[in-house]
Coordinates of C-alpha atoms in Angstrom, one line a residue:
M6 CA 93.4 112.8 105.8
V7 CA 95.3 111.6 102.3
C8 CA 94.0 109.6 99.4
T9 CA 96.5 107.0 99.7
E10 CA 95.8 106.5 103.5
R11 CA 92.1 106.3 102.9
R12 CA 92.6 103.4 100.1
K13 CA 94.7 101.7 102.6
K14 CA 92.2 101.7 105.6
G15 CA 89.3 101.6 103.4
K16 CA 90.0 97.7 102.6
R17 CA 88.8 97.2 106.2
F18 CA 85.3 98.2 105.8
R19 CA 84.7 94.9 104.1
L20 CA 85.8 93.1 107.4
S21 CA 83.2 95.3 109.5
T22 CA 80.3 94.4 107.3
V23 CA 81.1 90.7 107.2
A24 CA 81.3 91.0 111.2
I25 CA 77.9 92.8 111.4
A26 CA 76.4 90.2 108.8
L27 CA 77.5 87.2 111.0
V28 CA 75.9 88.7 114.0
L29 CA 72.7 89.3 112.2
L30 CA 72.5 85.6 111.0
I31 CA 71.7 84.5 114.7
M32 CA 68.6 86.7 114.6
H33 CA 66.4 83.9 113.4
P34 CA 62.7 84.5 114.3
E35 CA 62.2 82.0 116.7
I36 CA 65.1 83.2 118.8
G37 CA 64.2 85.8 121.5
T38 CA 60.7 84.5 121.7
A39 CA 58.9 84.9 125.2
Q40 CA 59.8 81.3 126.2
D41 CA 63.7 81.9 125.5
N42 CA 63.7 85.2 127.6
A43 CA 61.9 83.8 130.3
S44 CA 64.7 81.7 131.3
V45 CA 66.8 84.9 131.5
Y46 CA 64.3 86.6 133.9
E47 CA 62.9 83.5 135.7
S48 CA 64.5 84.8 139.0
N49 CA 62.0 87.8 139.0
Q50 CA 59.2 86.2 137.1
L51 CA 59.1 88.4 134.2
G52 CA 59.2 86.0 131.3
K53 CA 55.5 85.7 131.4
D54 CA 55.1 89.1 130.3
W55 CA 56.9 89.0 126.9
A56 CA 53.9 87.0 125.1
R57 CA 51.7 89.7 125.9
L58 CA 53.7 92.8 125.3
D59 CA 54.7 91.4 122.0
A60 CA 51.2 91.3 120.8
Y61 CA 50.5 95.0 121.1
G62 CA 52.0 97.9 119.1
S63 CA 53.6 100.7 121.0
T64 CA 55.1 103.9 119.8
N65 CA 58.3 105.3 121.3
V66 CA 58.9 107.6 124.2
P67 CA 60.3 111.1 123.0
M68 CA 64.2 111.3 124.2
D69 CA 63.4 114.5 125.8
S70 CA 60.8 112.8 128.2
W71 CA 61.6 112.5 132.0
V72 CA 61.4 108.9 131.7
Y73 CA 64.7 108.1 130.4
P74 CA 66.7 109.7 133.4
A75 CA 64.4 108.0 135.8
L76 CA 64.6 104.4 134.3
E77 CA 68.4 105.0 133.9
R78 CA 68.8 106.1 137.3
L79 CA 66.9 102.9 138.8
A80 CA 69.0 100.6 136.5
N81 CA 72.0 102.3 138.0
L82 CA 70.7 101.8 141.2
G83 CA 70.7 98.0 140.5
L84 CA 67.0 97.5 140.1
I85 CA 67.0 97.0 136.3
P86 CA 69.9 94.9 135.3
S87 CA 68.6 94.0 132.1
Q88 CA 68.6 97.4 130.8
S89 CA 70.5 98.4 127.8
I90 CA 70.8 102.1 126.5
S91 CA 72.8 102.3 123.5
I92 CA 69.8 101.8 121.2
R93 CA 67.0 104.4 122.0
P94 CA 64.5 105.8 122.0
W95 CA 62.5 103.1 124.0
S96 CA 59.2 101.7 123.1
R97 CA 56.5 102.4 125.5
N98 CA 56.1 98.5 126.1
E99 CA 60.1 98.5 126.7
C100 CA 59.8 101.1 129.4
R101 CA 56.8 99.0 130.9
R102 CA 59.0 95.9 131.0
Q103 CA 61.7 97.7 132.9
L104 CA 59.4 99.3 135.1
R105 CA 58.0 95.7 136.2
E106 CA 61.3 94.6 136.6
A107 CA 62.5 97.5 138.8
E108 CA 59.2 96.8 140.9
S109 CA 59.9 93.1 141.3
N110 CA 63.5 93.8 142.3
Y111 CA 62.6 96.6 144.6
L112 CA 60.5 94.3 146.8
T113 CA 63.4 92.2 147.1
I114 CA 65.6 95.1 149.0
S115 CA 66.2 94.7 152.6
P116 CA 64.5 97.1 155.0
G117 CA 66.7 100.2 155.6
D118 CA 68.9 99.6 152.4
R119 CA 69.4 103.3 151.3
V120 CA 68.2 102.3 147.7
M121 CA 64.7 101.7 149.0
D122 CA 63.7 105.4 149.5
E123 CA 65.3 106.5 146.7
A124 CA 63.5 104.0 144.4
E125 CA 60.4 104.4 145.8
G126 CA 59.6 107.9 144.4
L127 CA 60.8 107.0 141.1
I128 CA 58.6 103.9 140.8
S129 CA 55.5 105.6 141.9
D130 CA 56.1 108.5 139.4
L131 CA 56.6 105.8 136.4
K132 CA 53.5 103.7 137.6
Q133 CA 51.4 107.2 136.8
E134 CA 52.9 107.2 133.5
F135 CA 52.6 103.5 132.5
D136 CA 50.0 101.1 132.9
L137 CA 51.8 97.8 133.7
A138 CA 49.2 95.9 131.4
A139 CA 49.9 95.9 127.6
E140 CA 48.5 98.9 125.9
T141 CA 44.8 98.4 124.9
P142 CA 43.7 100.0 121.6
A143 CA 43.5 103.8 122.0
A144 CA 44.1 107.2 120.2
E145 CA 45.5 109.6 122.9
V146 CA 46.7 113.1 123.1
E147 CA 50.2 112.7 124.6
S148 CA 51.3 116.1 125.3
I149 CA 50.6 119.8 124.9
Y150 CA 53.0 122.3 125.6
A151 CA 54.6 125.8 124.9
R152 CA 58.0 127.2 125.4
V153 CA 59.2 130.9 125.2
G154 CA 62.8 131.8 125.1
T155 CA 65.8 134.2 124.6
I156 CA 69.5 134.4 124.0
A157 CA 70.9 137.9 125.1
G158 CA 74.1 138.4 123.5
P159 CA 76.0 137.3 120.6
A160 CA 75.3 133.7 120.0
L161 CA 76.8 130.4 118.4
S162 CA 74.5 128.7 115.8
D163 CA 77.0 127.0 113.6
G164 CA 78.2 123.7 115.5
F165 CA 79.8 122.5 112.2
H166 CA 82.2 125.1 112.3
F167 CA 82.3 127.1 115.8
G168 CA 79.7 125.6 118.6
Q169 CA 76.3 125.9 119.7
T170 CA 75.0 128.2 122.5
W171 CA 72.0 125.6 122.9
R172 CA 72.4 121.8 122.2
N173 CA 70.6 118.9 121.8
D174 CA 67.4 120.7 121.0
Y175 CA 66.1 118.7 117.8
G176 CA 67.5 121.3 115.5
R177 CA 65.3 124.2 116.6
P178 CA 65.9 128.0 115.4
L179 CA 69.0 129.0 117.4
G180 CA 70.5 132.6 117.3
R181 CA 70.5 135.9 119.2
G182 CA 67.1 137.3 120.3
N183 CA 63.6 135.7 121.1
S184 CA 62.1 132.1 120.5
A185 CA 58.9 130.6 121.0
L186 CA 57.3 127.3 120.0
A187 CA 53.9 125.8 120.8
G188 CA 53.5 122.0 120.1
F189 CA 51.5 118.8 120.9
S190 CA 52.0 114.8 120.2
V191 CA 49.4 112.2 119.8
R192 CA 49.8 108.5 119.8
A193 CA 47.5 105.7 118.4
N194 CA 47.7 101.9 118.7
H195 CA 45.7 99.0 117.4
G196 CA 46.6 95.4 118.0
R197 CA 49.9 95.5 116.5
F198 CA 49.8 98.5 114.6
F199 CA 50.9 102.1 115.9
F200 CA 51.0 105.8 114.8
Y201 CA 52.9 108.8 116.3
D202 CA 52.7 112.5 115.5
R203 CA 54.6 115.5 117.1
Q204 CA 54.2 118.9 115.9
E205 CA 55.4 122.1 116.4
L206 CA 55.0 125.8 115.3
Q207 CA 58.3 127.5 116.0
Y208 CA 59.3 131.2 116.0
G209 CA 62.8 131.9 116.1
P210 CA 65.7 134.3 114.8
G211 CA 67.0 134.2 111.1
K212 CA 70.3 133.3 110.0
T213 CA 73.2 135.3 110.3
A214 CA 75.2 137.2 107.4
I215 CA 77.6 135.2 105.4
T216 CA 80.5 137.8 104.8
P217 CA 83.2 137.7 102.6
A218 CA 85.6 136.8 105.2
L219 CA 83.4 133.9 106.4
S220 CA 82.9 132.6 103.0
E221 CA 86.6 132.3 102.7
L222 CA 87.1 130.8 105.8
F223 CA 84.4 128.0 105.2
N224 CA 86.1 127.4 101.8
Q225 CA 89.5 126.6 103.5
L226 CA 87.9 124.5 106.3
D227 CA 85.4 122.3 104.1
M228 CA 87.0 122.4 100.5
A229 CA 90.4 123.5 100.4
P230 CA 91.8 120.4 102.3
F231 CA 90.5 117.9 99.6
G232 CA 92.0 119.4 96.8
S233 CA 88.8 120.2 94.9
A234 CA 85.7 122.1 95.5
P235 CA 82.3 122.7 93.9
V236 CA 81.8 126.1 91.9
N237 CA 81.0 129.1 94.4
P238 CA 80.5 126.9 97.6
F239 CA 79.6 129.6 100.1
P240 CA 78.2 132.6 98.3
V241 CA 78.2 135.9 100.3
S242 CA 74.4 136.4 101.7
P243 CA 73.0 139.2 103.9
A244 CA 71.2 138.1 107.4
T245 CA 67.5 137.2 107.2
G246 CA 64.8 138.2 109.7
A247 CA 62.7 136.2 112.2
I248 CA 61.1 133.1 111.2
V249 CA 58.0 131.3 111.6
R250 CA 57.7 127.7 110.5
Q251 CA 55.6 124.4 111.3
R252 CA 57.4 121.4 111.7
P253 CA 56.7 117.6 112.3
I254 CA 59.4 116.8 115.0
E255 CA 58.4 113.1 114.7
L256 CA 55.7 111.6 112.7
Y257 CA 55.8 107.7 112.0
A258 CA 53.7 104.4 111.9
G259 CA 54.4 100.9 111.8
F260 CA 53.6 97.9 113.3
S261 CA 55.2 95.1 116.0
F262 CA 55.9 91.6 115.8
M263 CA 57.9 88.9 118.0
G264 CA 59.7 91.9 120.0
A265 CA 60.5 94.0 116.8
Q266 CA 59.4 96.9 115.3
L267 CA 59.0 98.0 111.6
S268 CA 58.3 101.7 111.3
F269 CA 58.4 104.5 108.6
G270 CA 58.7 107.9 109.0
K271 CA 60.3 110.9 110.7
Q272 CA 61.7 109.3 113.8
Q273 CA 64.7 109.9 116.2
L274 CA 67.8 107.7 116.5
Y275 CA 69.9 107.9 119.7
W276 CA 72.9 105.3 119.2
G277 CA 75.0 105.5 122.3
P278 CA 75.2 105.9 126.3
T279 CA 76.1 109.4 126.6
Q280 CA 74.3 112.2 128.1
S281 CA 75.8 115.1 126.1
G282 CA 75.0 113.0 122.9
P283 CA 76.6 110.3 121.0
F284 CA 78.8 110.7 117.9
S285 CA 76.8 109.2 115.3
F286 CA 72.8 110.2 116.2
S287 CA 71.5 112.5 118.9
S288 CA 68.9 114.7 119.7
N289 CA 71.3 118.0 118.6
A290 CA 69.5 117.8 115.2
E291 CA 66.0 117.1 113.6
P292 CA 65.0 113.6 113.5
T293 CA 65.4 112.2 109.8
Y294 CA 62.8 110.5 107.7
N295 CA 63.9 106.6 107.7
L296 CA 62.6 103.0 107.4
R297 CA 63.6 101.2 110.6
L298 CA 63.6 97.9 111.8
V299 CA 64.6 97.6 115.7
S300 CA 64.5 95.0 118.3
T301 CA 62.3 96.5 120.9
R302 CA 63.5 94.3 123.6
L303 CA 66.6 91.9 124.5
R304 CA 67.0 88.6 122.8
V305 CA 69.0 85.7 124.0
V306 CA 72.0 84.6 122.2
P307 CA 71.8 80.7 121.3
F308 CA 73.6 78.0 123.4
L309 CA 75.0 80.6 126.0
N310 CA 72.2 79.9 128.7
G311 CA 71.0 83.5 128.9
A312 CA 74.5 84.8 129.6
V313 CA 74.6 87.1 126.4
T314 CA 71.9 89.0 125.3
Y315 CA 71.2 91.1 122.2
R316 CA 69.2 94.1 120.3
Y317 CA 69.8 95.3 116.9
D318 CA 68.6 98.6 114.9
L319 CA 68.7 98.5 110.9
V320 CA 67.8 101.9 109.4
F321 CA 67.6 103.4 105.7
G322 CA 66.9 107.0 105.5
K323 CA 67.3 110.5 104.0
L324 CA 69.1 113.7 105.1
S325 CA 68.2 117.2 104.5
G326 CA 70.0 120.5 104.0
H327 CA 72.9 119.3 102.5
K328 CA 74.8 121.3 99.6
F329 CA 77.8 118.9 99.0
P330 CA 76.1 117.1 97.6
A331 CA 72.4 117.8 97.7
R332 CA 69.8 115.1 99.3
P333 CA 72.1 112.2 100.2
Y334 CA 70.7 109.0 102.0
F335 CA 71.9 107.0 104.7
N336 CA 71.7 103.4 106.1
G337 CA 72.9 102.2 109.4
Q338 CA 73.3 99.1 111.3
K339 CA 73.9 98.7 115.1
V340 CA 74.2 95.5 117.1
E341 CA 74.0 96.1 121.2
L342 CA 75.3 92.8 123.5
T343 CA 74.9 92.4 127.0
F344 CA 77.0 90.2 129.1
L345 CA 76.0 89.2 132.6
N346 CA 73.9 92.3 133.4
H347 CA 77.2 94.0 134.0
L348 CA 78.6 94.9 130.7
E349 CA 76.9 96.3 127.5
V350 CA 78.9 96.8 124.2
G351 CA 77.6 98.2 121.0
F352 CA 79.1 98.0 117.4
T353 CA 77.9 100.7 114.9
R354 CA 78.3 100.8 111.0
W355 CA 76.4 103.6 108.8
S356 CA 77.1 105.4 105.8
L357 CA 76.1 108.3 103.3
L358 CA 75.4 107.3 99.9
W359 CA 73.9 108.7 96.7
G360 CA 72.7 112.1 96.5
V361 CA 73.1 114.6 93.2
G362 CA 76.0 113.5 91.1
H363 CA 76.1 109.9 92.5
P364 CA 73.8 107.3 90.6
M365 CA 71.1 105.8 92.9
T366 CA 71.2 102.3 91.6
L367 CA 71.3 98.6 93.4
G368 CA 74.9 98.3 92.3
S369 CA 75.8 101.6 94.1
L370 CA 74.1 100.5 97.1
K371 CA 76.1 97.0 97.2
R372 CA 79.3 98.8 96.5
N373 CA 78.3 100.9 99.5
L374 CA 77.9 97.7 101.9
D375 CA 80.9 95.7 100.3
S376 CA 83.3 97.8 98.9
G377 CA 87.0 97.3 99.8
V378 CA 88.1 100.8 99.0
S379 CA 87.0 104.2 100.6
T380 CA 87.2 106.2 97.4
G381 CA 86.3 105.7 93.7
A382 CA 88.3 106.0 90.4
T383 CA 89.7 109.7 91.5
F384 CA 89.7 111.7 94.7
L385 CA 87.8 114.5 92.9
Y386 CA 84.5 115.7 94.3
G387 CA 81.7 114.5 92.3
D388 CA 83.0 111.1 91.5
R389 CA 80.4 108.9 90.6
T390 CA 82.1 105.9 91.2
D391 CA 82.7 106.6 95.1
P392 CA 81.2 104.1 97.4
G393 CA 80.0 106.7 99.9
D394 CA 81.0 107.9 103.4
R395 CA 81.0 105.2 105.6
K396 CA 81.7 105.3 109.4
G397 CA 82.2 102.9 112.6
G398 CA 81.2 103.1 116.2
F399 CA 81.7 101.3 119.5
D400 CA 80.1 102.0 122.8
L401 CA 80.5 100.3 126.2
R402 CA 78.8 100.5 129.7
L403 CA 79.9 98.9 132.6
H404 CA 78.1 98.7 136.0
V405 CA 81.4 98.3 138.1
P406 CA 81.3 94.9 139.8
G407 CA 80.8 95.1 143.4
L408 CA 79.7 98.8 143.3
E409 CA 76.9 98.3 140.9
K410 CA 74.6 100.3 142.7
Y411 CA 77.0 103.5 142.8
L412 CA 79.4 103.5 139.9
T413 CA 78.8 103.0 136.1
I414 CA 81.6 104.0 133.5
Y415 CA 81.1 104.0 129.9
T416 CA 82.2 105.5 126.6
D417 CA 81.2 106.1 123.0
G418 CA 83.8 106.1 120.2
F419 CA 83.4 106.9 116.5
A420 CA 85.5 106.3 113.3
D421 CA 85.4 108.2 110.1
D422 CA 88.1 106.2 108.2
D423 CA 88.4 103.0 110.0
P424 CA 85.7 100.2 110.5
N425 CA 85.6 100.7 113.9
P426 CA 87.0 102.8 116.7
I427 CA 88.6 99.7 118.3
D428 CA 90.6 99.1 115.1
A429 CA 92.8 102.3 115.5
P430 CA 91.7 103.8 118.9
R431 CA 94.3 106.6 118.5
R432 CA 92.5 107.9 115.3
A433 CA 89.2 107.7 116.6
A434 CA 86.9 110.2 118.6
W435 CA 86.2 109.3 122.2
S436 CA 83.5 110.2 124.7
P437 CA 84.3 108.6 127.9
G438 CA 82.4 109.1 131.0
F439 CA 81.3 108.2 134.7
Y440 CA 78.1 108.3 136.5
L441 CA 77.9 108.2 140.2
S442 CA 74.1 107.4 141.2
Q443 CA 74.6 108.7 145.0
L444 CA 77.0 110.9 146.5
P445 CA 78.2 110.4 150.2
Y446 CA 75.9 111.6 152.5
L447 CA 73.8 113.2 149.6
R448 CA 71.9 110.0 148.5
H449 CA 69.4 112.2 146.5
M450 CA 72.2 113.7 144.3
D451 CA 74.1 112.1 141.5
L452 CA 77.4 113.2 139.6
R453 CA 78.0 112.7 135.9
F454 CA 81.3 113.6 134.0
E455 CA 81.8 113.0 130.2
V456 CA 84.8 114.2 128.1
P457 CA 83.4 114.2 124.3
S458 CA 86.6 114.8 122.1
S459 CA 86.9 114.8 118.3
M460 CA 90.5 115.7 118.5
E461 CA 92.5 112.3 117.9
M462 CA 95.1 111.2 120.2
S463 CA 97.7 110.3 117.3
E464 CA 97.9 113.7 116.0
D465 CA 95.6 117.0 115.2
E466 CA 94.5 117.1 111.8
G467 CA 92.4 120.0 112.2
G468 CA 88.6 119.4 110.9
T469 CA 89.4 117.1 108.1
R470 CA 89.5 113.7 110.3
F471 CA 85.8 113.6 111.5
F472 CA 82.3 114.4 110.3
I473 CA 83.7 115.4 106.6
N474 CA 84.4 113.3 103.7
N475 CA 85.9 114.6 100.3
Q476 CA 82.7 113.6 98.6
Y477 CA 80.3 114.6 101.2
R478 CA 81.5 117.9 102.5
D479 CA 78.4 118.4 105.1
A480 CA 78.4 114.9 105.9
N481 CA 77.4 114.4 109.9
T482 CA 74.6 117.0 109.6
N483 CA 70.8 117.2 109.1
K484 CA 69.3 120.7 108.2
G485 CA 72.8 122.5 109.3
F486 CA 72.9 121.0 112.7
L487 CA 75.4 118.0 113.4
L488 CA 73.6 114.6 114.0
G489 CA 75.5 113.7 116.6
N490 CA 77.6 115.1 119.7
A491 CA 77.8 119.1 119.7
V492 CA 81.2 119.1 120.3
G493 CA 81.8 119.8 116.6
R494 CA 85.0 119.2 114.6
D495 CA 88.4 119.1 116.2
A496 CA 87.3 120.1 119.7
R497 CA 87.3 118.7 123.1
A498 CA 84.7 119.3 126.0
Y499 CA 84.7 118.7 129.6
E500 CA 81.4 118.4 131.2
V501 CA 80.4 117.8 134.6
S502 CA 76.7 117.8 136.2
T503 CA 75.0 116.8 139.3
T504 CA 71.2 116.4 139.7
Y505 CA 69.0 116.6 142.8
W506 CA 66.1 114.2 142.7
Q507 CA 63.4 115.4 144.7
S508 CA 61.2 112.7 142.6
G509 CA 61.2 111.4 139.0
R510 CA 59.3 114.3 137.8
T511 CA 61.0 116.9 139.9
T512 CA 64.7 117.3 139.6
Y513 CA 67.1 120.1 139.5
T514 CA 70.4 120.0 137.6
A515 CA 73.7 122.0 137.5
L516 CA 76.1 121.7 134.5
F517 CA 79.5 123.1 133.9
R518 CA 81.0 122.6 130.4
H519 CA 84.2 123.8 128.8
V520 CA 85.4 123.2 125.1
Q521 CA 88.7 123.7 124.0
G522 CA 89.0 123.8 120.0
G523 CA 92.5 122.3 118.5
R524 CA 94.2 123.3 115.2
M525 CA 91.1 123.7 112.8
L526 CA 90.2 127.5 113.6
P527 CA 93.2 129.9 113.4
G528 CA 93.6 131.5 116.8
G529 CA 91.9 128.5 118.5
Q530 CA 88.4 128.0 120.1
S531 CA 87.4 128.4 123.7
I532 CA 83.7 128.3 125.2
T533 CA 82.5 127.9 128.7
D534 CA 79.1 127.2 129.8
V535 CA 77.4 127.4 133.1
S536 CA 73.7 126.4 133.4
F537 CA 71.0 125.5 135.7
T538 CA 67.9 123.3 134.7
G539 CA 64.9 122.7 136.9
T540 CA 61.8 120.6 136.1
F541 CA 59.0 120.9 138.6
A542 CA 55.7 118.6 138.8
L543 CA 52.8 120.8 139.4
S544 CA 50.3 117.9 139.5
K545 CA 50.0 114.6 137.8
E546 CA 49.1 116.1 134.6
W547 CA 51.2 119.5 134.7
S548 CA 54.7 120.5 134.9
V549 CA 57.1 123.2 134.2
T550 CA 60.7 123.1 133.0
A551 CA 63.1 126.3 133.3
F552 CA 66.7 126.6 131.8
T553 CA 69.1 129.4 132.4
Q554 CA 72.7 129.6 131.0
Y555 CA 75.8 132.0 131.0
E556 CA 78.1 131.6 128.3
R557 CA 81.7 132.9 127.6
W558 CA 83.0 132.0 124.1
L559 CA 86.6 133.1 122.5
I560 CA 86.7 132.4 118.5
P561 CA 89.0 134.9 117.2
V562 CA 88.1 134.2 113.6
L563 CA 84.5 135.0 114.6
Q564 CA 85.0 138.0 116.6
P565 CA 87.8 139.5 118.3
G566 CA 88.0 139.4 122.1
P567 CA 85.9 137.3 124.4
Q568 CA 82.0 137.6 123.9
R569 CA 79.4 136.7 126.4
N570 CA 75.7 135.9 126.7
G571 CA 73.1 134.9 128.8
S572 CA 70.2 132.9 127.8
A573 CA 67.0 131.3 129.4
W574 CA 63.8 129.4 128.1
I575 CA 60.7 128.1 130.6
T576 CA 58.4 125.3 129.2
L577 CA 54.9 124.6 130.5
T578 CA 53.7 121.0 129.6
W579 CA 50.4 119.4 130.0
N580 CA 50.1 115.6 129.7
P581 CA 46.3 114.8 129.6
K582 CA 46.4 111.1 131.0
A583 CA 42.7 111.1 131.3
E584 CA 41.9 112.4 128.1
S585 CA 41.4 110.4 124.9
L586 CA 40.2 111.4 121.5
L587 CA 39.2 107.9 120.9
S588 CA 39.4 104.9 123.2
R589 CA 38.3 101.6 123.0
H590 CA 39.3 99.8 126.3
K591 CA 38.8 96.0 126.9

């Protein structure tokens, strides 16, 4: 990535901003009301539910809940054609709406259809989780859980440079040795207002030492390619011992109105259709503190007779754990369009701005949103006139016509120097995949295949193309963990998994993953994982999840020769559905 190229490509960011603004102009408050959406779902009589659901506030379902794969499976079986997944997490009311749609379509299935047996168990489990009526005022304990685990052998804990042994784990302590956590979550709602709190006490391994060799390597990877660097960017430091810390995983409050939700606090974003994790925001790092306005349900694009619906997500938040520069903020906008219940596309724009050394003014915010250049007056680190590190995204999910109940294909794209991946697809990072909801003669088993890759097709630029910027050197991270897909910089992963569905809450998943690095690390990079995850419902309120994995990695700059580790954890969860701290039911 060179300065001249960034300036030329940076002019296109203005076009991206204008395009998103034009889409947002159609979001008139009266558009997408219950009456409009009733026309879309008139065939299954769901339109009448909108007004009632919109009148109640509703917290989000955590992204590690079994509810998401269950609802997505129902959609891939053809029972929730209106489902859109590239803006998550979903509110409980949205999950309730999808469940009503699935149940309505289930009643129309012909006897003997192989989908019937598969869907019946999923719908039954979901009806135990969600009362199909709108939520009544209540304050409830959602879950209480505990987990113990260990990684035996040399572990990978730096996804920004090398990789991660455990991925998509909310940025919990990661390293060789034992770990444990205990947590709980509570939710409350009254009228349009809602509150959510999920807290954990975490014990885990400390940080590994930064040796002189690693310090010099990090300097070459993150600083040298841009021609300037902060003073003493990576000081040599010894390893630290085990840590004990208390963390709010999610902690937010807000209110709902007209099918939208305005909230503030520590809350998760998940912008994409992939299971291994979107490139922009996933569950790999701790959720961020942000102010968020999101459309919690589909809305109808005017004048198209319900053929096209949309959702949107607008976010302004703060990142933590950054050094170059410290304390940056970010803003993000995402629009999701669904065409005829078959094709779903999403457009993303988000950007880092401000931070130490960069003025926090309305002028700098305006420059971040509409500037026609991608660097400031100079290309030097700490340039106060730099407009920020702006990024674009595009995702797509298609239920293949004629094979809607069997095959879904999707992709997630990410551009770090273009307004959108489809502007220059060979310069973008891509994560294509497909999902088979049923295997021949094995209808209780599915198959998923994904290939997340941050190695651009046009040329291999090492680790300078994605997730890093001349001003924001640890850009796409929060507290040291990658915000998006854990494939990391300049690497490609091949990931295949299959799940046996005994029920919605009892599943068994086997996964194989192989990562091959590009030119960023001297000597290359290779990581291979084989894992098994089983979730078993002990009762309506108790469940246990067990995970075990074997990993082999070869990263010569980190350790000579191949390294191996085995890891496992087990979680016991109580969902006290019958218990309420405070309840006033109508």
